[in-house]
Short mmCIF file of C-alpha atoms and ligand atoms in Angstrom, two decimals:
data_model
loop_
_atom_site.label_atom_id
_atom_site.label_comp_id
_atom_site.label_asym_id
_atom_site.label_seq_id
_atom_site.Cartn_x
_atom_site.Cartn_y
_atom_site.Cartn_z
CA MET A 1 0.34 -14.33 -17.64
CA PRO A 2 -0.85 -10.98 -17.69
CA TRP A 3 -2.81 -9.24 -14.61
CA HIS A 4 -5.83 -7.90 -14.51
CA LEU A 5 -6.43 -4.23 -12.02
CA LEU A 6 -9.38 -3.52 -10.80
CA GLY A 7 -9.63 -0.05 -9.15
CA ALA A 8 -6.79 2.54 -11.04
CA GLY A 9 -6.51 4.52 -7.70
CA ASN A 10 -3.01 5.42 -6.08
CA LEU A 11 -2.15 1.89 -5.14
CA GLY A 12 -3.72 0.31 -8.38
CA THR A 13 -1.70 3.50 -10.41
CA LEU A 14 1.51 2.35 -8.67
CA ALA A 15 1.07 -1.54 -8.56
CA ALA A 16 0.24 -1.62 -12.31
CA PHE A 17 4.09 1.10 -12.51
CA TYR A 18 6.01 -1.66 -10.85
CA PHE A 19 4.68 -4.92 -12.18
CA GLY A 20 5.22 -3.39 -15.45
CA GLN A 21 8.66 -2.24 -14.68
CA ALA A 22 9.53 -6.10 -13.85
CA GLY A 23 8.42 -7.02 -16.93
CA LEU A 24 4.31 -8.47 -16.43
CA THR A 25 1.51 -7.56 -18.59
CA VAL A 26 -1.37 -5.41 -16.68
CA ARG A 27 -4.12 -5.08 -18.10
CA LEU A 28 -6.62 -2.06 -17.77
CA ALA A 29 -8.36 0.45 -20.02
CA THR A 30 -7.72 3.38 -18.54
CA ARG A 31 -4.85 6.05 -18.63
CA ARG A 32 -2.83 7.14 -15.53
CA ARG A 33 0.40 9.21 -15.30
CA LEU A 34 1.84 8.68 -12.72
CA THR A 35 5.15 10.82 -10.87
CA LEU A 36 7.67 9.04 -7.91
CA PRO A 37 9.45 10.73 -5.26
CA ASP A 38 12.98 11.42 -7.31
CA GLY A 39 10.59 13.65 -9.67
CA THR A 40 10.45 10.77 -12.77
CA VAL A 41 7.35 11.37 -14.47
CA HIS A 42 6.15 7.95 -16.37
CA ASP A 43 2.75 7.38 -18.56
CA LEU A 44 1.96 3.91 -18.10
CA GLN A 45 0.86 1.85 -21.24
CA LEU A 46 -1.88 -0.58 -20.00
CA ALA A 47 -3.11 -3.00 -22.15
CA GLY A 48 -7.55 -2.65 -22.46
CA ASP A 49 -8.90 -5.84 -21.20
CA ASP A 50 -9.41 -9.01 -22.98
CA ASN A 51 -12.32 -10.69 -21.32
CA ALA A 52 -10.43 -13.58 -20.90
CA PRO A 53 -10.37 -16.00 -17.84
CA ILE A 54 -8.67 -13.75 -14.57
CA THR A 55 -5.66 -15.89 -13.70
CA HIS A 56 -4.23 -13.28 -11.70
CA LEU A 57 -5.90 -10.01 -10.49
CA VAL A 58 -4.82 -6.94 -8.12
CA LEU A 59 -7.57 -5.62 -6.54
CA ALA A 60 -6.81 -2.29 -5.50
CA THR A 61 -10.08 -0.62 -5.70
CA LYS A 62 -12.16 1.11 -2.15
CA ALA A 63 -12.88 -1.39 0.08
CA ALA A 64 -16.54 -0.65 0.09
CA GLN A 65 -16.52 -1.26 -4.60
CA SER A 66 -14.52 -4.48 -3.86
CA LEU A 67 -18.13 -6.72 -4.24
CA ASP A 68 -19.98 -4.52 -6.80
CA ALA A 69 -16.23 -4.40 -8.76
CA LEU A 70 -15.75 -7.99 -8.25
CA ALA A 71 -19.37 -8.93 -10.11
CA PRO A 72 -19.30 -9.11 -13.20
CA LEU A 73 -16.06 -10.64 -13.46
CA ARG A 74 -17.39 -13.38 -11.33
CA ALA A 75 -17.57 -16.31 -14.60
CA ARG A 76 -13.96 -14.56 -15.18
CA LEU A 77 -12.59 -15.92 -11.76
CA SER A 78 -11.32 -19.71 -9.91
CA ALA A 79 -10.23 -21.69 -7.19
CA ASP A 80 -7.34 -21.12 -9.24
CA THR A 81 -7.30 -16.86 -10.06
CA THR A 82 -4.35 -15.56 -7.57
CA LEU A 83 -6.16 -12.69 -6.30
CA ILE A 84 -3.96 -9.20 -4.45
CA ARG A 85 -5.76 -7.73 -2.31
CA LEU A 86 -4.33 -3.82 -1.85
CA GLN A 87 -6.72 -2.09 0.14
CA ASN A 88 -6.68 -0.39 3.50
CA GLY A 89 -9.22 -1.97 5.82
CA LEU A 90 -10.39 -5.38 6.19
CA GLY A 91 -13.22 -7.19 5.42
CA SER A 92 -14.12 -6.32 2.59
CA LEU A 93 -14.28 -10.04 0.29
CA ASP A 94 -16.01 -11.28 3.41
CA GLY A 95 -19.21 -12.37 1.78
CA LEU A 96 -17.84 -12.95 -2.01
CA PRO A 97 -19.30 -16.14 -3.83
CA PRO A 98 -17.31 -19.50 -3.75
CA PRO A 99 -15.20 -20.80 -5.35
CA PRO A 100 -12.57 -17.78 -2.75
CA PRO A 101 -9.88 -17.20 -4.92
CA HIS A 102 -6.53 -17.64 -3.68
CA ILE A 103 -5.64 -13.86 -1.92
CA ILE A 104 -2.63 -12.66 -1.05
CA GLU A 105 -3.36 -9.60 0.85
CA ALA A 106 -1.26 -6.92 0.92
CA VAL A 107 -0.54 -4.03 3.69
CA ALA A 108 0.78 -0.65 2.28
CA ASN A 109 1.99 2.37 3.77
CA SER A 110 3.06 4.66 0.76
CA GLY A 111 1.19 8.31 0.58
CA ALA A 112 0.15 10.09 -2.29
CA TRP A 113 -2.55 11.56 -4.20
CA ARG A 114 -3.18 12.43 -7.64
CA GLU A 115 -5.83 15.34 -10.02
CA ALA A 116 -7.18 14.80 -12.65
CA LEU A 117 -5.14 15.01 -16.37
CA PRO A 118 -6.34 17.22 -19.33
CA GLY A 119 -8.18 15.56 -21.53
CA GLY A 120 -9.05 12.53 -19.50
CA GLY A 121 -6.76 10.02 -17.23
CA GLU A 122 -5.96 10.75 -13.71
CA HIS A 123 -2.19 12.06 -12.54
CA VAL A 124 -1.14 10.07 -9.24
CA HIS A 125 1.35 11.72 -7.18
CA LEU A 126 3.57 9.79 -4.64
CA ALA A 127 4.92 12.01 -2.01
CA ALA A 128 6.45 9.51 -0.16
CA GLU A 129 7.50 5.59 -0.99
CA ASN A 130 6.98 3.65 2.38
CA PRO A 131 7.05 -0.45 2.70
CA THR A 132 4.32 -2.75 0.88
CA LEU A 133 3.78 -5.97 2.75
CA PHE A 134 2.21 -8.87 0.78
CA GLY A 135 1.45 -12.25 2.35
CA ASP A 136 -0.89 -15.56 2.24
CA GLY A 137 0.36 -16.97 5.23
CA HIS A 138 2.61 -19.14 3.73
CA ALA A 139 6.39 -18.59 4.07
CA THR A 140 7.31 -18.99 0.34
CA PRO A 141 6.20 -16.21 -1.69
CA PRO A 142 4.50 -17.11 -5.19
CA ASP A 143 7.16 -18.00 -7.98
CA TRP A 144 6.58 -13.86 -9.38
CA PHE A 145 6.94 -12.13 -6.10
CA ALA A 146 10.95 -12.47 -6.30
CA PRO A 147 10.17 -10.00 -10.14
CA LEU A 148 8.22 -7.98 -8.60
CA ALA A 149 10.46 -7.07 -5.29
CA CYS A 150 13.16 -6.25 -7.45
CA HIS A 151 11.81 -3.56 -9.22
CA TRP A 152 9.38 -2.97 -6.19
CA PRO A 153 11.64 -0.25 -4.14
CA GLN A 154 10.71 -1.81 -0.33
CA LEU A 155 7.78 -4.81 -1.28
CA HIS A 156 8.20 -7.44 1.31
CA TRP A 157 7.39 -10.92 1.46
CA ARG A 158 5.48 -11.21 5.38
CA THR A 159 4.32 -14.43 6.85
CA ASP A 160 3.14 -12.83 9.89
CA ILE A 161 0.82 -10.83 7.14
CA HIS A 162 -3.11 -10.54 9.28
CA LEU A 163 -1.11 -9.38 12.31
CA GLN A 164 0.75 -6.77 10.00
CA GLN A 165 -2.89 -5.72 8.84
CA TRP A 166 -4.43 -5.56 12.47
CA LEU A 167 -1.17 -3.73 13.32
CA LYS A 168 -2.12 -0.87 10.18
CA LEU A 169 -6.26 -0.89 11.26
CA SER A 170 -5.54 -0.15 14.57
CA VAL A 171 -3.83 2.78 14.31
CA ASN A 172 -6.01 3.51 10.81
CA ALA A 173 -9.23 2.94 13.32
CA ILE A 174 -7.57 5.81 15.63
CA ILE A 175 -6.39 8.16 13.49
CA ASN A 176 -8.70 8.22 10.45
CA PRO A 177 -12.12 8.41 12.15
CA LEU A 178 -10.60 11.32 14.59
CA THR A 179 -8.85 13.40 11.69
CA ALA A 180 -12.08 12.80 9.46
CA LEU A 181 -14.53 14.43 12.27
CA HIS A 182 -12.49 17.84 13.57
CA ASP A 183 -10.74 17.78 10.29
CA CYS A 184 -7.37 18.30 11.00
CA ASP A 185 -4.02 16.96 10.11
CA ASN A 186 -2.70 14.10 11.48
CA GLY A 187 -0.65 16.12 13.88
CA ALA A 188 -3.16 17.94 15.82
CA LEU A 189 -3.98 14.74 17.55
CA LEU A 190 -0.50 15.15 19.70
CA THR A 191 -1.03 19.42 20.36
CA ASN A 192 -4.81 19.01 20.90
CA THR A 193 -4.95 17.48 24.37
CA ALA A 194 -9.02 18.40 23.97
CA LEU A 195 -8.78 14.60 21.96
CA HIS A 196 -6.69 12.22 24.33
CA PRO A 197 -9.75 11.12 25.93
CA ARG A 198 -11.08 9.81 23.18
CA LEU A 199 -7.96 8.74 21.80
CA HIS A 200 -7.24 6.57 24.31
CA ALA A 201 -10.71 4.91 25.08
CA LEU A 202 -10.57 3.99 20.73
CA ALA A 203 -7.22 2.17 21.50
CA ALA A 204 -8.32 0.19 24.96
CA GLU A 205 -11.13 -0.80 22.88
CA VAL A 206 -8.65 -1.96 20.06
CA ASP A 207 -6.26 -3.45 22.71
CA GLN A 208 -8.96 -5.86 23.72
CA VAL A 209 -10.40 -7.17 21.45
CA ALA A 210 -6.62 -7.42 19.43
CA SER A 211 -5.29 -9.15 22.18
CA GLN A 212 -7.95 -11.80 22.45
CA LEU A 213 -7.72 -12.71 18.48
CA LEU A 214 -4.02 -12.26 18.00
CA PRO A 215 -1.03 -14.52 20.39
CA ASP A 216 1.33 -11.96 19.78
CA TRP A 217 -0.36 -8.88 19.90
CA PRO A 218 1.71 -6.56 21.06
CA GLY A 219 -0.57 -3.84 22.38
CA ASP A 220 -0.14 -0.01 23.35
CA THR A 221 -2.03 1.01 20.44
CA ALA A 222 -2.58 4.70 21.96
CA GLY A 223 1.51 4.58 21.53
CA ARG A 224 1.77 3.24 17.73
CA ALA A 225 -1.46 5.72 16.89
CA LEU A 226 0.48 9.13 18.35
CA ALA A 227 3.96 7.58 16.96
CA LEU A 228 2.32 7.78 13.70
CA ALA A 229 1.03 10.64 14.12
CA ARG A 230 4.05 12.35 14.51
CA ALA A 231 5.34 10.76 11.56
CA THR A 232 2.50 11.71 9.64
CA ALA A 233 1.89 14.86 10.73
CA THR A 234 1.00 16.89 7.98
CA ASN A 235 -0.84 14.51 6.13
CA THR A 236 -4.33 14.24 5.58
CA SER A 237 -5.68 10.79 6.53
CA SER A 238 -7.74 9.30 4.12
CA MET A 239 -10.59 9.79 6.02
CA ARG A 240 -10.99 12.78 6.49
CA ALA A 241 -9.75 13.35 2.62
CA ASP A 242 -12.66 11.25 1.29
CA VAL A 243 -15.08 13.38 3.76
CA ARG A 244 -13.69 16.38 2.44
CA ALA A 245 -14.28 15.28 -1.44
CA GLY A 246 -17.78 14.38 0.05
CA ARG A 247 -17.12 10.39 -1.10
CA VAL A 248 -17.66 7.86 0.58
CA THR A 249 -15.58 6.65 4.10
CA GLU A 250 -13.66 3.31 4.85
CA ILE A 251 -15.20 3.38 8.04
CA ASP A 252 -17.32 0.14 7.59
CA PHE A 253 -13.98 -1.46 7.18
CA ILE A 254 -12.22 0.42 9.35
CA ASN A 255 -13.56 0.95 13.07
CA GLY A 256 -16.86 -1.68 11.85
CA TYR A 257 -14.44 -4.30 10.77
CA LEU A 258 -13.58 -4.21 14.36
CA LEU A 259 -16.76 -4.05 16.04
CA ARG A 260 -17.62 -7.22 13.55
CA ALA A 261 -14.58 -8.76 15.43
CA ALA A 262 -15.63 -7.51 18.59
CA THR A 263 -18.89 -8.73 18.43
CA GLN A 264 -18.06 -12.45 17.70
CA LEU A 265 -16.40 -11.76 20.91
CA ALA A 266 -19.20 -10.65 22.62
CA LEU A 267 -17.30 -7.83 23.39
CA PRO A 268 -19.35 -4.28 23.73
CA LEU A 269 -16.96 -1.08 22.03
CA PRO A 270 -18.95 2.35 22.95
CA ALA A 271 -16.30 4.51 21.49
CA HIS A 272 -16.02 2.90 18.22
CA SER A 273 -19.30 2.53 18.34
CA HIS A 274 -19.91 6.20 18.73
CA ILE A 275 -17.24 7.02 16.62
CA ILE A 276 -18.50 5.23 13.74
CA ALA A 277 -22.07 7.22 14.43
CA ALA A 278 -20.16 9.94 14.06
CA ILE A 279 -18.61 9.70 10.91
CA LYS A 280 -21.55 8.33 9.27
CA ALA A 281 -23.44 11.53 9.96
CA LEU A 282 -21.50 13.73 8.44
CA PRO A 283 -22.17 14.75 4.88
CA GLN A 284 -21.05 12.49 2.25
CA LYS A 285 -22.39 10.77 -0.42
CA ARG A 286 -22.78 6.58 0.81
O1 LIG B 1 -2.58 5.62 6.53
C1 LIG B 1 -2.99 6.51 6.76
C2 LIG B 1 -4.22 6.89 6.25
O2 LIG B 1 -4.20 8.29 6.00
O3 LIG B 1 -5.02 6.15 5.79
C3 LIG B 1 -2.43 6.92 7.75
C4 LIG B 1 -1.14 6.54 7.84
C5 LIG B 1 -2.54 7.77 9.05
C6 LIG B 1 -1.61 8.30 6.54
O4 LIG B 1 -2.56 9.57 6.83
#
């Protein structure tokens, strides 16, 4: 039962490492080195692709690249394929042609950065290992989950994965575009009080949408965003990093997803509409 990996960035490389530790084969034809927070360095020997039907797939591309990355694999995917969506943001598989695979959603919170390896490939540095959540709405995980969780620190199966995704989306929809727009680290959201009216307006709109969609929505998105900004004060958010590197951002799958959900509920979200337009107006590749 080999796993295929699509997208070997920070999260994909980390997943490939832990799947390998659990004795599962991961197929991918690129060279990767990983440094864990304890300083140990691991060179990943991943098998190349085999062009066989894909029964198990980790999708770890950037959300915006998902449909394009999956398109050449369509003939190898089926309704029996298990696909772990290990990405930031929501909605990246909307529009996937049928039959839909069995999708397991993942919420990842670990912090990592990477650099080019001399001679090709990339070196991923896992700076902070935080909980990773998997779930598909069912109470019982698939058989491969328990052995994997023995090797992947803080990997948890969550029945309420949908709520967990929204909790992450809600804070990312505030911290990421504000820090990208103002080119500041996450901690500046606490100290720069001039940003607070906008932060509170964004948070109030998130709570408006989420409380209509999720019966257990806890509210206080502003409080949670500020707490996370404090906990990650010296971090460069992933959206700020994308803008700085001239990469496409995840705005369409964070704030854009929120806006699409609000449109279905006929709720206008002026603060999110404005910040999406402002991020898209920044010089970046599209
Ligand atoms: O998830 C993040 C991101 O940058 O995408 C946070 C938690 C905001 C850390 O920077």
